[in-house]
GROMACS .gro file of C-alpha atoms in nm:
model
  312
    1MET     CA    1  -0.136  -3.450  -0.764
    2THR     CA    2   0.117  -3.193  -0.886
    3LEU     CA    3  -0.036  -2.863  -0.991
    4GLN     CA    4   0.024  -2.808  -1.357
    5THR     CA    5  -0.141  -2.459  -1.381
    6LEU     CA    6  -0.110  -2.173  -1.134
    7ARG     CA    7  -0.373  -1.902  -1.180
    8ILE     CA    8  -0.307  -1.558  -1.033
    9ALA     CA    9  -0.603  -1.325  -0.961
   10THR     CA   10  -0.525  -0.962  -1.015
   11ARG     CA   11  -0.698  -0.630  -1.062
   12LYS     CA   12  -0.693  -0.489  -1.411
   13SER     CA   13  -0.505  -0.165  -1.350
   14ALA     CA   14  -0.172  -0.122  -1.521
   15LEU     CA   15   0.014  -0.132  -1.185
   16ALA     CA   16  -0.170  -0.440  -1.065
   17LEU     CA   17  -0.098  -0.616  -1.390
   18TRP     CA   18   0.267  -0.519  -1.368
   19GLN     CA   19   0.282  -0.674  -1.020
   20ALA     CA   20   0.105  -0.991  -1.118
   21GLU     CA   21   0.321  -1.029  -1.423
   22HIS     CA   22   0.636  -0.976  -1.208
   23VAL     CA   23   0.525  -1.256  -0.973
   24ALA     CA   24   0.435  -1.476  -1.268
   25GLY     CA   25   0.774  -1.425  -1.409
   26LEU     CA   26   0.945  -1.521  -1.086
   27LEU     CA   27   0.735  -1.825  -1.051
   28ARG     CA   28   0.814  -1.933  -1.415
   29GLN     CA   29   1.181  -1.896  -1.350
   30THR     CA   30   1.169  -2.101  -1.021
   31HIS     CA   31   0.923  -2.357  -1.144
   32PRO     CA   32   0.958  -2.414  -1.519
   33ASP     CA   33   0.727  -2.709  -1.506
   34VAL     CA   34   0.428  -2.503  -1.387
   35HIS     CA   35   0.215  -2.303  -1.630
   36VAL     CA   36   0.132  -1.973  -1.480
   37GLU     CA   37  -0.154  -1.752  -1.610
   38LEU     CA   38  -0.326  -1.431  -1.498
   39VAL     CA   39  -0.694  -1.393  -1.413
   40PRO     CA   40  -0.775  -1.024  -1.440
   41MET     CA   41  -1.070  -0.897  -1.236
   42SER     CA   42  -1.244  -0.569  -1.161
   43THR     CA   43  -1.315  -0.488  -0.793
   44ARG     CA   44  -1.553  -0.251  -0.628
   45GLY     CA   45  -1.263  -0.032  -0.533
   46ASP     CA   46  -1.181   0.009  -0.903
   47GLN     CA   47  -1.532   0.067  -1.008
   48VAL     CA   48  -1.651   0.338  -0.763
   49LEU     CA   49  -1.438   0.640  -0.849
   50ASP     CA   50  -1.671   0.930  -0.763
   51GLN     CA   51  -1.632   0.879  -0.387
   52SER     CA   52  -1.336   0.868  -0.154
   53LEU     CA   53  -1.210   0.528  -0.045
   54ALA     CA   54  -1.271   0.617   0.317
   55SER     CA   55  -1.639   0.676   0.255
   56ILE     CA   56  -1.706   0.350   0.064
   57GLY     CA   57  -1.515   0.109   0.295
   58GLY     CA   58  -1.147   0.147   0.246
   59LYS     CA   59  -0.881  -0.031   0.052
   60GLY     CA   60  -1.005  -0.373   0.157
   61LEU     CA   61  -1.250  -0.332  -0.143
   62PHE     CA   62  -0.962  -0.414  -0.371
   63LEU     CA   63  -0.932  -0.766  -0.232
   64LYS     CA   64  -1.288  -0.900  -0.189
   65GLU     CA   65  -1.355  -1.019  -0.550
   66LEU     CA   66  -1.002  -1.171  -0.571
   67GLU     CA   67  -1.055  -1.369  -0.252
   68VAL     CA   68  -1.395  -1.492  -0.376
   69ALA     CA   69  -1.219  -1.623  -0.687
   70MET     CA   70  -0.974  -1.809  -0.478
   71LEU     CA   71  -1.252  -1.961  -0.265
   72GLU     CA   72  -1.437  -2.075  -0.575
   73ARG     CA   73  -1.113  -2.226  -0.713
   74ARG     CA   74  -1.114  -1.988  -1.016
   75ALA     CA   75  -0.774  -1.866  -0.896
   76ASP     CA   76  -0.500  -2.018  -0.675
   77ILE     CA   77  -0.332  -1.694  -0.549
   78ALA     CA   78  -0.387  -1.320  -0.567
   79VAL     CA   79  -0.119  -1.051  -0.590
   80HIS     CA   80  -0.166  -0.718  -0.402
   81SER     CA   81   0.017  -0.404  -0.317
   82LEU     CA   82   0.070  -0.479   0.050
   83LYS     CA   83  -0.042  -0.138   0.160
   84ASP     CA   84  -0.396  -0.230   0.024
   85VAL     CA   85  -0.404  -0.540   0.229
   86PRO     CA   86  -0.604  -0.541   0.557
   87ALA     CA   87  -0.413  -0.576   0.880
   88ALA     CA   88  -0.615  -0.879   0.947
   89LEU     CA   89  -0.704  -1.108   0.653
   90GLU     CA   90  -1.037  -1.270   0.603
   91PRO     CA   91  -1.048  -1.617   0.772
   92GLY     CA   92  -0.901  -1.888   0.538
   93PHE     CA   93  -0.639  -1.676   0.376
   94THR     CA   94  -0.274  -1.601   0.449
   95LEU     CA   95   0.018  -1.421   0.280
   96GLY     CA   96   0.214  -1.687   0.122
   97ALA     CA   97   0.505  -1.455   0.019
   98ILE     CA   98   0.612  -1.100   0.052
   99LEU     CA   99   0.864  -0.985  -0.210
  100PRO     CA  100   1.160  -0.752  -0.164
  101ARG     CA  101   1.044  -0.399  -0.097
  102ALA     CA  102   1.095  -0.132  -0.355
  103ASP     CA  103   1.129   0.255  -0.283
  104ALA     CA  104   0.869   0.322  -0.004
  105ALA     CA  105   0.876   0.697  -0.040
  106ASP     CA  106   0.586   0.901  -0.168
  107ALA     CA  107   0.630   1.105  -0.482
  108PHE     CA  108   0.558   1.477  -0.517
  109VAL     CA  109   0.437   1.517  -0.889
  110SER     CA  110   0.389   1.842  -1.049
  111ARG     CA  111   0.420   2.003  -1.398
  112LYS     CA  112   0.533   2.339  -1.268
  113PHE     CA  113   0.675   2.307  -0.922
  114GLY     CA  114   0.987   2.112  -0.798
  115ASN     CA  115   0.878   2.031  -0.444
  116LEU     CA  116   0.611   2.090  -0.184
  117SER     CA  117   0.759   2.407  -0.053
  118LYS     CA  118   0.760   2.570  -0.386
  119LEU     CA  119   0.382   2.550  -0.440
  120PRO     CA  120   0.200   2.885  -0.442
  121GLN     CA  121  -0.044   2.978  -0.159
  122GLY     CA  122  -0.371   2.798  -0.199
  123ALA     CA  123  -0.238   2.534  -0.445
  124ARG     CA  124  -0.461   2.238  -0.519
  125VAL     CA  125  -0.302   1.913  -0.427
  126GLY     CA  126  -0.461   1.581  -0.509
  127THR     CA  127  -0.456   1.258  -0.311
  128SER     CA  128  -0.697   0.974  -0.220
  129SER     CA  129  -0.507   0.898   0.108
  130LEU     CA  130  -0.604   1.037   0.449
  131ARG     CA  131  -0.248   0.974   0.559
  132ARG     CA  132  -0.103   1.188   0.288
  133ALA     CA  133  -0.377   1.450   0.342
  134ALA     CA  134  -0.290   1.477   0.706
  135GLN     CA  135   0.086   1.523   0.634
  136LEU     CA  136   0.017   1.768   0.353
  137ARG     CA  137  -0.193   1.986   0.585
  138ALA     CA  138   0.082   1.960   0.850
  139LEU     CA  139   0.355   2.091   0.608
  140ARG     CA  140   0.137   2.329   0.386
  141PRO     CA  141  -0.179   2.427   0.574
  142ASP     CA  142  -0.245   2.694   0.316
  143CYS     CA  143  -0.296   2.436   0.033
  144GLN     CA  144  -0.623   2.288  -0.079
  145VAL     CA  145  -0.608   1.914  -0.041
  146LEU     CA  146  -0.856   1.759  -0.276
  147ASP     CA  147  -0.965   1.401  -0.336
  148LEU     CA  148  -0.808   1.223  -0.626
  149ARG     CA  149  -0.918   0.871  -0.733
  150GLY     CA  150  -0.839   0.644  -1.025
  151ASN     CA  151  -0.546   0.450  -1.152
  152VAL     CA  152  -0.200   0.611  -1.200
  153ASN     CA  153  -0.263   0.706  -1.557
  154THR     CA  154  -0.597   0.865  -1.467
  155ARG     CA  155  -0.451   1.067  -1.180
  156LEU     CA  156  -0.159   1.191  -1.399
  157ALA     CA  157  -0.412   1.294  -1.669
  158LYS     CA  158  -0.601   1.502  -1.421
  159LEU     CA  159  -0.283   1.668  -1.315
  160ASP     CA  160  -0.189   1.732  -1.680
  161ASP     CA  161  -0.534   1.888  -1.735
  162ASP     CA  162  -0.458   2.147  -1.471
  163GLN     CA  163  -0.718   2.022  -1.221
  164TYR     CA  164  -0.438   2.021  -0.959
  165GLU     CA  165  -0.107   2.201  -0.913
  166ALA     CA  166   0.048   1.879  -0.767
  167ILE     CA  167  -0.056   1.527  -0.673
  168VAL     CA  168   0.102   1.277  -0.435
  169LEU     CA  169   0.157   0.919  -0.552
  170ALA     CA  170   0.385   0.626  -0.459
  171CYS     CA  171   0.743   0.627  -0.599
  172ALA     CA  172   0.731   0.253  -0.636
  173GLY     CA  173   0.424   0.258  -0.853
  174LEU     CA  174   0.556   0.521  -1.090
  175GLU     CA  175   0.896   0.341  -1.113
  176ARG     CA  176   0.726   0.003  -1.188
  177LEU     CA  177   0.533   0.162  -1.472
  178GLY     CA  178   0.839   0.329  -1.627
  179MET     CA  179   0.723   0.674  -1.509
  180ALA     CA  180   1.005   0.768  -1.275
  181ASP     CA  181   1.061   1.080  -1.471
  182ARG     CA  182   0.734   1.219  -1.329
  183ILE     CA  183   0.880   1.226  -0.981
  184ARG     CA  184   0.978   1.587  -0.899
  185SER     CA  185   1.090   1.516  -0.541
  186ARG     CA  186   1.056   1.235  -0.284
  187LEU     CA  187   0.866   1.254   0.039
  188HIS     CA  188   1.043   1.019   0.270
  189ALA     CA  189   1.108   0.912   0.625
  190PRO     CA  190   1.167   1.030   0.886
  191GLY     CA  191   0.990   1.353   0.805
  192TRP     CA  192   0.717   1.197   0.598
  193LEU     CA  193   0.598   0.847   0.668
  194PRO     CA  194   0.457   0.593   0.411
  195ALA     CA  195   0.155   0.365   0.453
  196PRO     CA  196   0.224   0.039   0.644
  197GLY     CA  197   0.368  -0.206   0.389
  198GLN     CA  198   0.400   0.047   0.116
  199ALA     CA  199   0.615  -0.061  -0.189
  200ALA     CA  200   0.596  -0.430  -0.091
  201VAL     CA  201   0.412  -0.679  -0.316
  202ALA     CA  202   0.228  -0.956  -0.129
  203VAL     CA  203   0.097  -1.291  -0.261
  204GLU     CA  204  -0.223  -1.404  -0.089
  205MET     CA  205  -0.318  -1.769  -0.083
  206ARG     CA  206  -0.568  -2.012   0.073
  207GLU     CA  207  -0.465  -2.115   0.428
  208GLY     CA  208  -0.346  -2.470   0.449
  209ASP     CA  209  -0.256  -2.505   0.077
  210HIS     CA  210   0.080  -2.663   0.131
  211HIS     CA  211   0.166  -2.716  -0.240
  212ILE     CA  212   0.104  -2.351  -0.318
  213ALA     CA  213   0.312  -2.254  -0.013
  214ARG     CA  214   0.603  -2.453  -0.142
  215LEU     CA  215   0.579  -2.283  -0.484
  216LEU     CA  216   0.574  -1.937  -0.320
  217LYS     CA  217   0.858  -1.990  -0.075
  218PRO     CA  218   1.142  -1.894  -0.305
  219LEU     CA  219   0.979  -1.551  -0.357
  220GLU     CA  220   0.987  -1.458   0.012
  221ASP     CA  221   1.216  -1.175   0.137
  222MET     CA  222   1.251  -1.216   0.506
  223ASP     CA  223   1.385  -0.862   0.585
  224THR     CA  224   1.080  -0.716   0.411
  225ARG     CA  225   0.843  -0.958   0.600
  226ILE     CA  226   0.992  -0.853   0.931
  227ALA     CA  227   0.965  -0.479   0.858
  228VAL     CA  228   0.608  -0.495   0.734
  229ASN     CA  229   0.507  -0.718   1.024
  230ALA     CA  230   0.604  -0.445   1.263
  231GLU     CA  231   0.433  -0.176   1.061
  232ARG     CA  232   0.116  -0.381   1.014
  233SER     CA  233   0.107  -0.478   1.379
  234MET     CA  234   0.121  -0.112   1.477
  235ASN     CA  235  -0.176  -0.042   1.240
  236ALA     CA  236  -0.375  -0.330   1.377
  237ALA     CA  237  -0.323  -0.211   1.738
  238LEU     CA  238  -0.449   0.129   1.639
  239GLY     CA  239  -0.777  -0.021   1.506
  240GLY     CA  240  -0.662  -0.175   1.183
  241SER     CA  241  -0.854   0.029   0.940
  242CYS     CA  242  -0.729   0.124   0.598
  243THR     CA  243  -0.944   0.436   0.615
  244VAL     CA  244  -0.740   0.597   0.902
  245PRO     CA  245  -0.452   0.853   0.862
  246VAL     CA  246  -0.165   0.626   0.981
  247GLY     CA  247   0.189   0.611   0.865
  248ALA     CA  248   0.464   0.364   0.955
  249TRP     CA  249   0.818   0.290   0.852
  250CYS     CA  250   1.044   0.012   0.995
  251VAL     CA  251   1.414  -0.007   0.924
  252VAL     CA  252   1.586  -0.345   0.958
  253GLY     CA  253   1.950  -0.288   1.057
  254GLU     CA  254   2.243  -0.483   1.191
  255GLN     CA  255   2.161  -0.378   1.547
  256GLY     CA  256   1.785  -0.463   1.512
  257LEU     CA  257   1.465  -0.283   1.418
  258THR     CA  258   1.358   0.079   1.438
  259LEU     CA  259   0.994   0.152   1.394
  260MET     CA  260   0.859   0.498   1.337
  261GLY     CA  261   0.479   0.559   1.355
  262LEU     CA  262   0.239   0.853   1.279
  263VAL     CA  263  -0.119   0.928   1.330
  264GLY     CA  264  -0.256   1.251   1.175
  265ASP     CA  265  -0.557   1.473   1.215
  266VAL     CA  266  -0.683   1.531   0.866
  267ALA     CA  267  -0.886   1.847   0.959
  268THR     CA  268  -0.603   2.025   1.138
  269GLY     CA  269  -0.278   1.869   1.009
  270ARG     CA  270  -0.168   1.791   1.365
  271LEU     CA  271   0.066   1.488   1.373
  272LEU     CA  272   0.141   1.251   1.654
  273ARG     CA  273   0.471   1.070   1.626
  274ALA     CA  274   0.642   0.782   1.810
  275ARG     CA  275   0.934   0.542   1.754
  276ALA     CA  276   1.089   0.250   1.932
  277GLU     CA  277   1.359  -0.010   1.876
  278GLY     CA  278   1.336  -0.385   1.896
  279VAL     CA  279   1.460  -0.723   1.767
  280PRO     CA  280   1.349  -0.901   1.457
  281ASP     CA  281   1.193  -1.191   1.642
  282ALA     CA  282   0.960  -0.944   1.821
  283ALA     CA  283   0.852  -0.735   1.526
  284ALA     CA  284   0.483  -0.755   1.607
  285ALA     CA  285   0.550  -0.662   1.967
  286LEU     CA  286   0.743  -0.358   1.858
  287GLY     CA  287   0.445  -0.244   1.648
  288ARG     CA  288   0.220  -0.278   1.949
  289THR     CA  289   0.474  -0.076   2.155
  290VAL     CA  290   0.470   0.216   1.909
  291ALA     CA  291   0.089   0.200   1.889
  292ARG     CA  292   0.067   0.238   2.263
  293GLN     CA  293   0.289   0.536   2.255
  294LEU     CA  294   0.061   0.697   1.994
  295LEU     CA  295  -0.249   0.621   2.193
  296ASP     CA  296  -0.093   0.762   2.508
  297GLN     CA  297  -0.051   1.093   2.311
  298GLY     CA  298  -0.428   1.092   2.222
  299ALA     CA  299  -0.419   0.916   1.888
  300ALA     CA  300  -0.766   0.764   1.949
  301GLU     CA  301  -0.925   1.111   1.913
  302PHE     CA  302  -0.778   1.140   1.559
  303LEU     CA  303  -0.878   0.787   1.464
  304ALA     CA  304  -1.232   0.793   1.598
  305PRO     CA  305  -1.389   0.992   1.305
  306HIS     CA  306  -1.264   0.726   1.058
  307ALA     CA  307  -1.328   0.415   1.265
  308GLY     CA  308  -1.644   0.322   1.069
  309GLY     CA  309  -1.445   0.205   0.769
  310SER     CA  310  -1.385  -0.151   0.673
  311PRO     CA  311  -1.118  -0.350   0.857
  312PRO     CA  312  -0.797  -0.323   0.651
   0.00000   0.00000   0.00000
């Protein structure tokens, strides 16, 4: 029987709703005979804002309630920021589509200062990401790196209330919300690495649902899928936790793939880096190669203090 209504589970934040509406719009264009509706939900990751993500189980908390809704047939698919999606999904789920990637750089956001180097000694910089914290400490060991939770608007409000001299967010999120003017400068590869999968939107579905898979197929961007497969494979080989300070960036070029990886020590700001080249058909193997290079440099020592988090 042909599906007449497609229900999209989504978090309630402005950015999550933008992403879900974006996917809904694409589905309506490609399948005008299908009615698409959103099922907004609140997740534990959205509700617990007085503790760091690392301490309460990692970014996988943003997915659980949405997956339960799919299992209970209250939703057919779920839309996520791919950087929030665990390296290994729960059994019974798969990524039915990965959309074209947006700007994967991080954004330096400040009311008074144009870039990281212009911050005064001891400046307070807010982020909820261990990856960002490690890179901040590497570049500006004198600054105070403080935890910052909440949705984009909440974080910007705290900056505007002078709780921080600067904060670090994702460029893609600000641009999608029409807030690109808040970006003072971009923190980008190769000097600064994003999270694995950053700036890509993923559509999760129940495994084996062939009708849903056919509906999602036109949304797929193969170059993005290849790049993020390499990045997520590297993350998985390093332990696969969303609570660890890992950065990755894969470039898909005419000559093949280049993958850059990073593991940081949040306490000291020491960064381990590796890179390797490969072919698109072996993106996952390339990720494992870069992970091995990082482990050979001693990355396990940096990852061990954070290994108790949830699988990503």
